[in-house]
Short mmCIF file of C-alpha atoms in Angstrom, two decimals:
data_model
loop_
_atom_site.label_atom_id
_atom_site.label_comp_id
_atom_site.label_asym_id
_atom_site.label_seq_id
_atom_site.Cartn_x
_atom_site.Cartn_y
_atom_site.Cartn_z
CA MET G 647 -18.14 -13.39 0.94
CA MET G 648 -21.99 -13.31 1.85
CA ALA G 649 -24.03 -9.67 1.40
CA GLY G 650 -24.44 -7.38 4.17
CA LEU G 651 -26.39 -8.86 7.69
CA GLN G 652 -28.99 -6.28 9.11
CA ARG G 653 -30.29 -6.69 12.28
CA VAL G 654 -34.01 -5.62 12.33
CA GLY G 655 -35.49 -5.78 16.68
CA TYR G 656 -39.52 -5.34 17.33
CA PRO G 657 -40.96 -4.46 20.50
CA ASN G 658 -41.31 -7.94 21.67
CA GLY G 659 -38.30 -8.68 22.29
CA LEU G 660 -37.46 -10.62 19.16
CA PHE G 661 -35.14 -9.56 16.50
CA LEU G 662 -34.68 -10.65 12.08
CA ILE G 663 -31.72 -10.78 10.66
CA ILE G 664 -31.74 -9.90 7.23
CA GLU G 665 -28.92 -10.49 4.06
CA PHE G 666 -28.86 -6.36 2.50
CA PHE G 667 -26.96 -6.28 -0.73
CA VAL G 668 -24.84 -2.63 -1.44
CA HIS G 669 -23.62 -0.58 -3.76
CA ILE G 670 -20.25 0.42 -4.26
CA ILE G 671 -19.23 3.50 -5.99
CA TYR G 672 -15.73 2.85 -6.30
CA LEU G 673 -13.53 6.39 -7.22
CA HIS G 674 -10.01 6.50 -8.68
CA GLY G 675 -7.38 8.87 -8.30
CA PHE G 676 -5.69 11.73 -9.77
CA CYS G 677 -4.98 11.47 -13.72
CA SER G 678 -6.09 7.44 -13.82
CA SER G 679 -9.66 6.14 -15.05
CA VAL G 680 -12.26 2.68 -14.72
CA ASP G 681 -9.55 0.84 -16.48
CA SER G 682 -7.06 1.04 -13.23
CA PHE G 683 -6.33 -2.32 -12.14
CA LYS G 684 -7.65 -1.14 -8.62
CA ALA G 685 -11.65 -0.49 -9.84
CA GLN G 686 -11.34 -3.83 -12.69
CA LEU G 687 -10.01 -6.10 -9.71
CA VAL G 688 -13.56 -4.24 -7.54
CA LYS G 689 -15.96 -4.87 -10.58
CA SER G 690 -14.56 -7.87 -11.27
CA TYR G 691 -14.90 -9.69 -7.88
CA ILE G 692 -18.63 -8.37 -7.75
CA GLU G 693 -19.20 -9.59 -11.09
CA ARG G 694 -17.36 -12.96 -10.20
CA ASN G 695 -19.10 -13.58 -6.73
CA ASN G 696 -22.52 -11.99 -7.74
CA VAL G 697 -23.17 -9.87 -5.11
CA HIS G 698 -23.73 -6.30 -5.13
CA THR G 699 -23.65 -3.57 -7.60
CA LEU G 700 -21.24 -0.82 -8.79
CA PHE G 701 -21.01 3.10 -10.41
CA LEU G 702 -17.95 3.43 -11.84
CA LYS G 703 -17.38 6.30 -14.33
CA ASP G 704 -14.08 8.42 -15.26
CA LEU G 705 -14.19 11.38 -12.89
CA PRO G 706 -13.58 15.11 -14.61
CA PRO G 707 -10.29 16.74 -13.83
CA SER G 708 -13.06 19.41 -11.67
CA PRO G 709 -13.15 18.37 -8.15
CA ALA G 710 -16.91 19.64 -8.50
CA GLN G 711 -18.02 18.36 -11.25
CA ALA G 712 -16.94 15.38 -9.97
CA MET G 713 -18.63 15.68 -6.79
CA SER G 714 -22.04 16.52 -8.76
CA LEU G 715 -21.53 13.17 -10.70
CA VAL G 716 -21.48 11.31 -8.27
CA GLU G 717 -23.91 13.19 -5.55
CA ALA G 718 -26.47 13.05 -8.40
CA HIS G 719 -25.59 9.33 -8.17
CA ILE G 720 -26.38 9.21 -4.91
CA ALA G 721 -29.69 10.66 -5.33
CA SER G 722 -31.20 8.17 -7.53
CA LEU G 723 -30.11 5.71 -5.13
CA ASP G 724 -33.58 6.20 -3.27
CA ASP G 725 -32.60 3.78 0.43
CA GLN G 726 -30.28 1.68 -1.33
CA TYR G 727 -27.45 0.57 0.82
CA TRP G 728 -24.51 1.25 -0.32
CA GLY G 729 -20.35 2.63 0.41
CA VAL G 730 -17.54 3.78 -1.02
CA VAL G 731 -13.93 2.54 -1.94
CA GLY G 732 -11.56 5.27 -3.17
CA SER G 733 -7.83 5.34 -4.05
CA SER G 734 -5.75 8.39 -3.92
CA LEU G 735 -7.44 11.59 -4.67
CA GLY G 736 -10.70 8.90 -4.75
CA GLY G 737 -9.65 8.26 -1.02
CA PHE G 738 -10.10 12.28 -0.38
CA TYR G 739 -13.66 11.77 -2.05
CA ALA G 740 -14.94 8.87 -0.67
CA THR G 741 -13.79 10.54 2.82
CA TYR G 742 -16.41 13.44 2.26
CA LEU G 743 -18.49 10.80 0.91
CA SER G 744 -19.22 9.21 3.85
CA GLN G 745 -18.85 11.87 6.48
CA LYS G 746 -21.37 14.31 4.90
CA TYR G 747 -23.68 11.08 4.25
CA ALA G 748 -22.77 8.56 7.68
CA LYS G 749 -21.70 5.99 4.61
CA LYS G 750 -18.87 3.63 5.31
CA ALA G 751 -15.88 4.07 2.59
CA VAL G 752 -12.98 2.00 2.02
CA LEU G 753 -9.36 4.81 1.58
CA ILE G 754 -6.74 2.81 0.10
CA ASN G 755 -3.93 5.56 -0.02
CA PRO G 756 -5.58 8.28 0.15
CA ALA G 757 -4.55 12.21 -0.81
CA VAL G 758 -5.54 13.66 3.14
CA ASP G 759 -4.73 16.97 1.81
CA ALA G 760 -5.38 17.05 -1.29
CA HIS G 761 -5.73 20.59 -2.23
CA LEU G 762 -1.62 20.81 -0.93
CA ILE G 763 -0.73 18.01 -2.95
CA LEU G 764 -1.75 18.58 -6.36
CA GLU G 765 0.06 22.18 -6.28
CA LYS G 766 2.49 20.39 -7.83
CA ALA G 767 0.14 19.39 -10.75
CA LEU G 768 -1.29 22.52 -12.25
CA GLY G 769 -1.37 22.70 -15.27
CA LYS G 770 -1.25 20.39 -18.57
CA ASN G 771 -1.98 17.04 -17.70
CA THR G 772 -2.24 13.16 -18.94
CA ASN G 773 -4.22 10.53 -18.34
CA TYR G 774 -2.94 7.54 -17.88
CA HIS G 775 -4.75 5.15 -19.46
CA THR G 776 -6.58 7.31 -21.88
CA GLY G 777 -3.72 9.55 -22.53
CA GLU G 778 -5.63 12.52 -22.86
CA SER G 779 -4.89 15.62 -21.92
CA PHE G 780 -6.10 18.07 -19.71
CA ASP G 781 -5.11 21.66 -17.47
CA PHE G 782 -5.54 21.46 -13.51
CA THR G 783 -5.75 24.99 -12.31
CA LEU G 784 -6.58 27.11 -9.52
CA THR G 785 -9.89 27.01 -9.48
CA HIS G 786 -9.77 23.22 -9.14
CA LEU G 787 -7.31 23.78 -5.85
CA GLN G 788 -9.65 25.95 -4.72
CA GLU G 789 -12.54 23.00 -5.69
CA LEU G 790 -10.48 20.78 -3.52
CA GLN G 791 -9.87 23.24 -0.95
CA GLN G 792 -13.99 23.38 -0.20
CA LEU G 793 -14.24 19.55 0.02
CA HIS G 794 -11.27 18.98 2.72
CA LEU G 795 -12.27 18.31 6.00
CA PRO G 796 -10.30 19.48 8.61
CA LYS G 797 -11.11 16.83 11.63
CA LEU G 798 -13.65 13.77 10.96
CA GLN G 799 -17.00 13.62 12.76
CA GLN G 800 -17.78 9.62 12.31
CA ALA G 801 -14.15 8.47 11.94
CA GLN G 802 -15.12 4.72 12.44
CA ASN G 803 -17.05 4.51 9.43
CA LEU G 804 -13.28 4.62 7.45
CA LEU G 805 -10.99 1.80 6.53
CA LEU G 806 -8.06 3.19 5.93
CA LEU G 807 -5.72 0.91 3.87
CA THR G 808 -2.03 2.02 3.57
CA LYS G 809 1.18 1.50 2.39
CA VAL G 810 4.45 2.93 4.25
CA GLY G 811 6.65 2.85 1.33
CA ASP G 812 3.85 4.42 -0.72
CA GLU G 813 6.55 6.80 -3.00
CA VAL G 814 4.07 9.55 -3.74
CA LEU G 815 2.06 10.65 -0.14
CA ASP G 816 3.44 10.27 3.12
CA PHE G 817 1.71 7.77 4.86
CA GLN G 818 2.01 9.27 8.37
CA LYS G 819 -0.57 11.26 7.57
CA GLY G 820 -3.34 9.17 6.54
CA VAL G 821 -2.69 7.44 9.75
CA ASP G 822 -3.06 10.20 11.84
CA TYR G 823 -5.55 12.21 9.97
CA TYR G 824 -7.63 9.15 10.43
CA GLN G 825 -6.77 8.54 14.55
CA GLY G 826 -10.24 6.69 15.45
CA SER G 827 -10.52 5.03 12.11
CA GLU G 828 -10.39 1.30 10.96
CA GLN G 829 -5.97 0.81 9.81
CA VAL G 830 -4.35 -1.42 8.05
CA VAL G 831 -0.52 -0.44 7.91
CA LEU G 832 1.25 -2.48 5.73
CA GLU G 833 5.51 -2.40 5.62
CA GLY G 834 6.99 -1.90 1.96
CA GLY G 835 4.96 -1.35 -1.01
CA ASP G 836 4.07 1.15 -2.91
CA HIS G 837 1.03 4.20 -4.01
CA GLY G 838 -0.27 1.71 -6.51
CA PHE G 839 -1.14 -1.00 -3.49
CA ALA G 840 0.14 -3.30 -5.77
CA ASP G 841 -0.95 -6.63 -4.26
CA TYR G 842 -4.43 -4.86 -3.33
CA GLU G 843 -5.84 -7.94 -4.47
CA ASN G 844 -5.00 -9.62 -1.16
CA TYR G 845 -7.11 -7.16 0.27
CA LEU G 846 -10.36 -6.91 -1.64
CA GLU G 847 -12.27 -9.09 1.60
CA LYS G 848 -11.36 -6.87 3.82
CA THR G 849 -12.65 -4.42 1.49
CA PHE G 850 -16.52 -5.92 1.13
CA ASP G 851 -16.10 -7.07 4.94
CA PHE G 852 -15.85 -3.71 6.25
CA LEU G 853 -18.58 -2.40 3.92
CA THR G 854 -21.32 -4.71 4.78
CA SER G 855 -20.42 -5.27 8.40
#
């Protein structure tokens, strides 16, 4: 995989192709962490190929705090080119950020309507990786509602990777919501997208195109 290529034109009709690297912001799902296997695949891929850079942090349960953390990081990037990869709830966040900042994002089994889906998670929850417990509240649901976009304005900036066999989310909602986006809809599978390693190249090709 190569770094991204940017075409710069000049008044005399000539142009120059400039190679650039991408800063990847990876956003994990609900009750997950930076230790999720997809997050670690992205991290290892970047390290192994010695290209691009990565922002990978544990996100707080509060959606407002999570976005505050990520957007503070975005503010520090200046003119650096960046894109987002998000899984499940992270895909919901990635959609919001992509549309707000006009950046590309790759969405892995995204939680399209997280503010509705996570009603069933109200109360005590336990992080899959750290074992830490936390309360998910009505305030958190309201924060998700504020991030929900009823309609996409820049659908072309998004790549949907979704499994028909997702046992947690209705894949068809994603297919319908992300109309106008590039989509890879795969038969079978599960919510965890166990074979995501096979789609790393697709992920980075999209973010650097």
